[in-house]
mmCIF file of C-alpha atoms in Angstrom:
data_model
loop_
_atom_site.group_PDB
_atom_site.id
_atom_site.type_symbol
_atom_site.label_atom_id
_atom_site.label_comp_id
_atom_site.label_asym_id
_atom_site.label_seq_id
_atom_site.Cartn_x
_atom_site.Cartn_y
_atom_site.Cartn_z
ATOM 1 C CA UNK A 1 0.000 0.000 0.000
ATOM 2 C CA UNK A 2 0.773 3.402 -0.751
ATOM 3 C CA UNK A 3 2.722 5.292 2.488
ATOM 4 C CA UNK A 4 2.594 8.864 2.890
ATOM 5 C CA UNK A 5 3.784 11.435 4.901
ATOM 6 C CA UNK A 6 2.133 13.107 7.929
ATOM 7 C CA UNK A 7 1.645 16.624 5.124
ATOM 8 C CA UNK A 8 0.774 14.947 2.480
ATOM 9 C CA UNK A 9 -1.970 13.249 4.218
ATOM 10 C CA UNK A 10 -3.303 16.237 5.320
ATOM 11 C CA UNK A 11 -3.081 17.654 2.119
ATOM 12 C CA UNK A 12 -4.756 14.834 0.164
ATOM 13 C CA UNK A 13 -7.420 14.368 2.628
ATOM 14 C CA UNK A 14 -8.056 18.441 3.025
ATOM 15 C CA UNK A 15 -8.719 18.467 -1.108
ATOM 16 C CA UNK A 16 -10.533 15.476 -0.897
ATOM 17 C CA UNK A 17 -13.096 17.120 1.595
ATOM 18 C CA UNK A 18 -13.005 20.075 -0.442
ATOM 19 C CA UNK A 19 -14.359 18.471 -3.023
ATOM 20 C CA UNK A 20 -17.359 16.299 -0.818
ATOM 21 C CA UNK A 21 -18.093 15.790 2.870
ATOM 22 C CA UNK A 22 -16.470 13.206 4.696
ATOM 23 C CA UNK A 23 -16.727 12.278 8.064
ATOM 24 C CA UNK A 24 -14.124 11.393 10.531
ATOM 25 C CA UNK A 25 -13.881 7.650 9.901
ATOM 26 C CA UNK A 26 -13.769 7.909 6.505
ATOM 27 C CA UNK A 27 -10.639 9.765 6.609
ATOM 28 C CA UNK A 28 -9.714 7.342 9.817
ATOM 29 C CA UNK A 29 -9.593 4.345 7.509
ATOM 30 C CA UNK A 30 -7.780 6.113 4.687
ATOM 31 C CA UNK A 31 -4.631 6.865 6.742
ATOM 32 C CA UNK A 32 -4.817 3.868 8.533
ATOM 33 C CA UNK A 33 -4.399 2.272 4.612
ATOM 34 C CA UNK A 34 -1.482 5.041 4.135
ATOM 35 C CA UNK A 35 0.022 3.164 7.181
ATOM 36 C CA UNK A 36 0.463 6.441 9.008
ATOM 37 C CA UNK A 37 1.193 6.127 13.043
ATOM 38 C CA UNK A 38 -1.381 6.828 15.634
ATOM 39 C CA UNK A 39 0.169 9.795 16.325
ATOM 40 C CA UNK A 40 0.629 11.272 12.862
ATOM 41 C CA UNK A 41 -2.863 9.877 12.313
ATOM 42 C CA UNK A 42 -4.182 11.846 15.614
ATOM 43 C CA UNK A 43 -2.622 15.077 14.748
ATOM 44 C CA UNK A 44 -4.023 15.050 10.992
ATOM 45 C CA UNK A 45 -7.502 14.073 12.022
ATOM 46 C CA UNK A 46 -7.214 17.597 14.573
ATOM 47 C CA UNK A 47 -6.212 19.556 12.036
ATOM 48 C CA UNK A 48 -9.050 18.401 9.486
ATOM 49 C CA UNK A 49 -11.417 19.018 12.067
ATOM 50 C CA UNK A 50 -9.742 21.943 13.574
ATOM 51 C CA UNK A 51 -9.460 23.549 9.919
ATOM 52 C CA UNK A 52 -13.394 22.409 9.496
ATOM 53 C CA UNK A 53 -12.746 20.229 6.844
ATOM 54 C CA UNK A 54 -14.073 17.361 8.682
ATOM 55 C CA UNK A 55 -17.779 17.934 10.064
ATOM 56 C CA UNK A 56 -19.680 14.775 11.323
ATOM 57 C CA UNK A 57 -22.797 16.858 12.064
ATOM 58 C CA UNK A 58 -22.493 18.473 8.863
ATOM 59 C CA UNK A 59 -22.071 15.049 6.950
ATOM 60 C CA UNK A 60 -24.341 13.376 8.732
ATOM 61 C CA UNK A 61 -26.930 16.340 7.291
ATOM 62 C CA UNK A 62 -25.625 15.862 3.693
ATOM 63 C CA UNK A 63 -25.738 12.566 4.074
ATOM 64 C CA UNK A 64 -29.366 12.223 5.237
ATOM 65 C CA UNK A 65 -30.615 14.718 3.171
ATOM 66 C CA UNK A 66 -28.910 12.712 0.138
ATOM 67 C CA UNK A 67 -30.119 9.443 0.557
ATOM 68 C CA UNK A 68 -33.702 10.182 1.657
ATOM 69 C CA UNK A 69 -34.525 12.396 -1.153
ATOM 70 C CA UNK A 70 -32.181 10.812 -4.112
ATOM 71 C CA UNK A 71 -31.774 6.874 -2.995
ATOM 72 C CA UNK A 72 -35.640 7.160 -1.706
ATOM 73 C CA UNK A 73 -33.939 5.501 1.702
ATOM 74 C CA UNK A 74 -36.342 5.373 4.723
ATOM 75 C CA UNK A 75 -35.114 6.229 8.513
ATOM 76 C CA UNK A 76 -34.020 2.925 9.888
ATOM 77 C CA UNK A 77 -32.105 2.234 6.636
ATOM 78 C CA UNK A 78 -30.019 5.692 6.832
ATOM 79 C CA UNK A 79 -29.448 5.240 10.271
ATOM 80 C CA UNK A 80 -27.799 2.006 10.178
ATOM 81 C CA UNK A 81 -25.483 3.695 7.605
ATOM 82 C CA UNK A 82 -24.621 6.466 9.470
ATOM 83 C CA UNK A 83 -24.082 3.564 12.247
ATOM 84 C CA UNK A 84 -21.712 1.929 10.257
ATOM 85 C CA UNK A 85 -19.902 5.099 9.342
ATOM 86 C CA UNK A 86 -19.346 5.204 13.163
ATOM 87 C CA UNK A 87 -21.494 8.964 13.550
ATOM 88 C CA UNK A 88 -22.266 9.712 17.069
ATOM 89 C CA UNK A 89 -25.643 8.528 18.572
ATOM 90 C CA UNK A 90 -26.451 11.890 19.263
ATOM 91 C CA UNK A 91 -25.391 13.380 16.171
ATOM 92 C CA UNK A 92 -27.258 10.400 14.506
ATOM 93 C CA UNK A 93 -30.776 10.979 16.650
ATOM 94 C CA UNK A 94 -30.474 14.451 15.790
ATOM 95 C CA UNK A 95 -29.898 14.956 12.279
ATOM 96 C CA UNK A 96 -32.456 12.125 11.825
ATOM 97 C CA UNK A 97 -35.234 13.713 14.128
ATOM 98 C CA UNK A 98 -34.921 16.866 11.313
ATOM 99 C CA UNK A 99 -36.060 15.368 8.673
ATOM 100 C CA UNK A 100 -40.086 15.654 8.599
ATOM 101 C CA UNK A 101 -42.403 12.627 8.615
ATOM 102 C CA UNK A 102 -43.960 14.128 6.150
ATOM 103 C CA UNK A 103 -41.002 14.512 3.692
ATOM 104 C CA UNK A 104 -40.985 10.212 4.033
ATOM 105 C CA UNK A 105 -44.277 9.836 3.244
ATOM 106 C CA UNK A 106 -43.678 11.993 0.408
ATOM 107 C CA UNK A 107 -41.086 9.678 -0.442
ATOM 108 C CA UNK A 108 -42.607 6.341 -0.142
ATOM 109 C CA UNK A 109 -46.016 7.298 -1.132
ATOM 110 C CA UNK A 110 -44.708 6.931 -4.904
ATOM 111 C CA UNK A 111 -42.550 4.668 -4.262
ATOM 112 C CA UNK A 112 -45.063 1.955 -3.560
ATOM 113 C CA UNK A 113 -47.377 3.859 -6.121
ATOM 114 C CA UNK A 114 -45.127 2.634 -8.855
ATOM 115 C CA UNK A 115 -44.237 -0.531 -7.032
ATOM 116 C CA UNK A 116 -47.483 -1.959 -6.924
ATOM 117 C CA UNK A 117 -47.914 -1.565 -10.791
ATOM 118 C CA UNK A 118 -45.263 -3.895 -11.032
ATOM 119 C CA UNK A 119 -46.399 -6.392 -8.620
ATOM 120 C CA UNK A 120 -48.515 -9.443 -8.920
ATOM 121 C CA UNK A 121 -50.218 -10.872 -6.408
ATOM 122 C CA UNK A 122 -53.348 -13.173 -6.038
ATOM 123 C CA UNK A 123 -55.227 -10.857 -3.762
ATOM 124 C CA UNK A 124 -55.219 -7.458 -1.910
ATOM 125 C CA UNK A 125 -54.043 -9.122 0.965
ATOM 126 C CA UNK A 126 -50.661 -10.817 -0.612
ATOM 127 C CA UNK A 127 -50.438 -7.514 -2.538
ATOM 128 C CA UNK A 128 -49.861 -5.007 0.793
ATOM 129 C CA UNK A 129 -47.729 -8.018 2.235
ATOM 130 C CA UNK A 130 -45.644 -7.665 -0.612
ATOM 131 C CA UNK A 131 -45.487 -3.698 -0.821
ATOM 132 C CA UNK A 132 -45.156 -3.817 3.168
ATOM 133 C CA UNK A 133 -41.916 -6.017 2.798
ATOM 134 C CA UNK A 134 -40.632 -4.232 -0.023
ATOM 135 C CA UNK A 135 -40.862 -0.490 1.851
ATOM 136 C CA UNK A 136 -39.177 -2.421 5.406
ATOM 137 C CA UNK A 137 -36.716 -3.467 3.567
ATOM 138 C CA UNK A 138 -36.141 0.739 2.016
ATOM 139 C CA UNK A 139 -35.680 1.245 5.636
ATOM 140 C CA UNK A 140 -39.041 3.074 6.551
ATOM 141 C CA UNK A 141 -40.808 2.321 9.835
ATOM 142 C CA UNK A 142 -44.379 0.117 9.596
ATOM 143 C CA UNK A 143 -46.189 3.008 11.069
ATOM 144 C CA UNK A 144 -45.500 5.291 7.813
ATOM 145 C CA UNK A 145 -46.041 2.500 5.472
ATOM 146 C CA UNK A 146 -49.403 1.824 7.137
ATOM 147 C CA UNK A 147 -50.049 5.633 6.579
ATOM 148 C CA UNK A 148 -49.327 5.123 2.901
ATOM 149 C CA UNK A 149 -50.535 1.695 1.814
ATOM 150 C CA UNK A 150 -54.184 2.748 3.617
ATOM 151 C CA UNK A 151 -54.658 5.953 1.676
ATOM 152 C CA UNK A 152 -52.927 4.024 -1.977
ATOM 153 C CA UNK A 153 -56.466 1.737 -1.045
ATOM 154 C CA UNK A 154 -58.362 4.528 -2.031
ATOM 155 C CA UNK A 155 -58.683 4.098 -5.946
ATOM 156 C CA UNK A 156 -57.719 6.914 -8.385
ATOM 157 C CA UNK A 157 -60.023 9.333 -9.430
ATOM 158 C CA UNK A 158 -58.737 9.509 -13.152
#
């Protein structure tokens, strides 16, 4: 593996956040690759934070924003990824708590819309099983896809 030096960590990693956010582990793992001591390793990570290149509030935002509104991800699925990303549980509750229920549902309600087009199922029943599974496994709670699969019962007006 590549080895660098203590600056030209910090110089690699400070363009690299430049260009996207990263949080702390991220840039953890990367030196840890570059075979950089603890030390070295310690003082670079202060700087990048120090120098507010490194934000895990401000990731955890981007990040959550991102992947709710783009990957159509639900709560529990973008909180196990900021989990394994190693965010703090209070950053984590946080950040999470901002986003509005309502934003999800706006999320998932087409989700499912176009999902159940392109399900088959022998009745209603095996049908909202199947959209139920597919939206737990997006990561949204049962309690908003109950919200959503009980109004999507309501047939189109069109």
């Amino acid at each position: 593996m590549l080895m660098k030096t203590e600056q030209e960590a910090y110089l690699t990693l400070a363009a690299l956040c430049a260009r996207s956010e990263h949080c702390q582990w991220e840039m953890l793992e990367r030196m840890r690759r570059w075979e950089l001591d603890d030390a070295a390793l310690a003082r670079v990570m202060a700087r990048l934070v120090k120098e507010r290149y490194v934000d895990d509030e401000r990731y955890a935002r981007a990040f959550v924003k991102d992947k709710v509104r783009n990957n159509k991800w639900g709560r529990r699925k973008v909180e196990q990824a900021l989990w394994q990303k190693r965010i703090a549980d209070d950053i984590r509750e946080r950040v999470l708590d901002e986003v509005d229920e309502e934003e999800y549902l706006n999320v998932l309600r087409p989700l499912l819309k176009q999902k159940r087009k392109s399900t088959k199922a022998e009745n209603d029943y095996e049908l909202k099983q199947k959209l139920v599974r597919f939206a737990l496994g997006r990561g949204f709670t049962y309690d908003i896809i109950r919200q959503c699969i009980d109004v999507d019962e309501v047939p189109d007006e069109d």
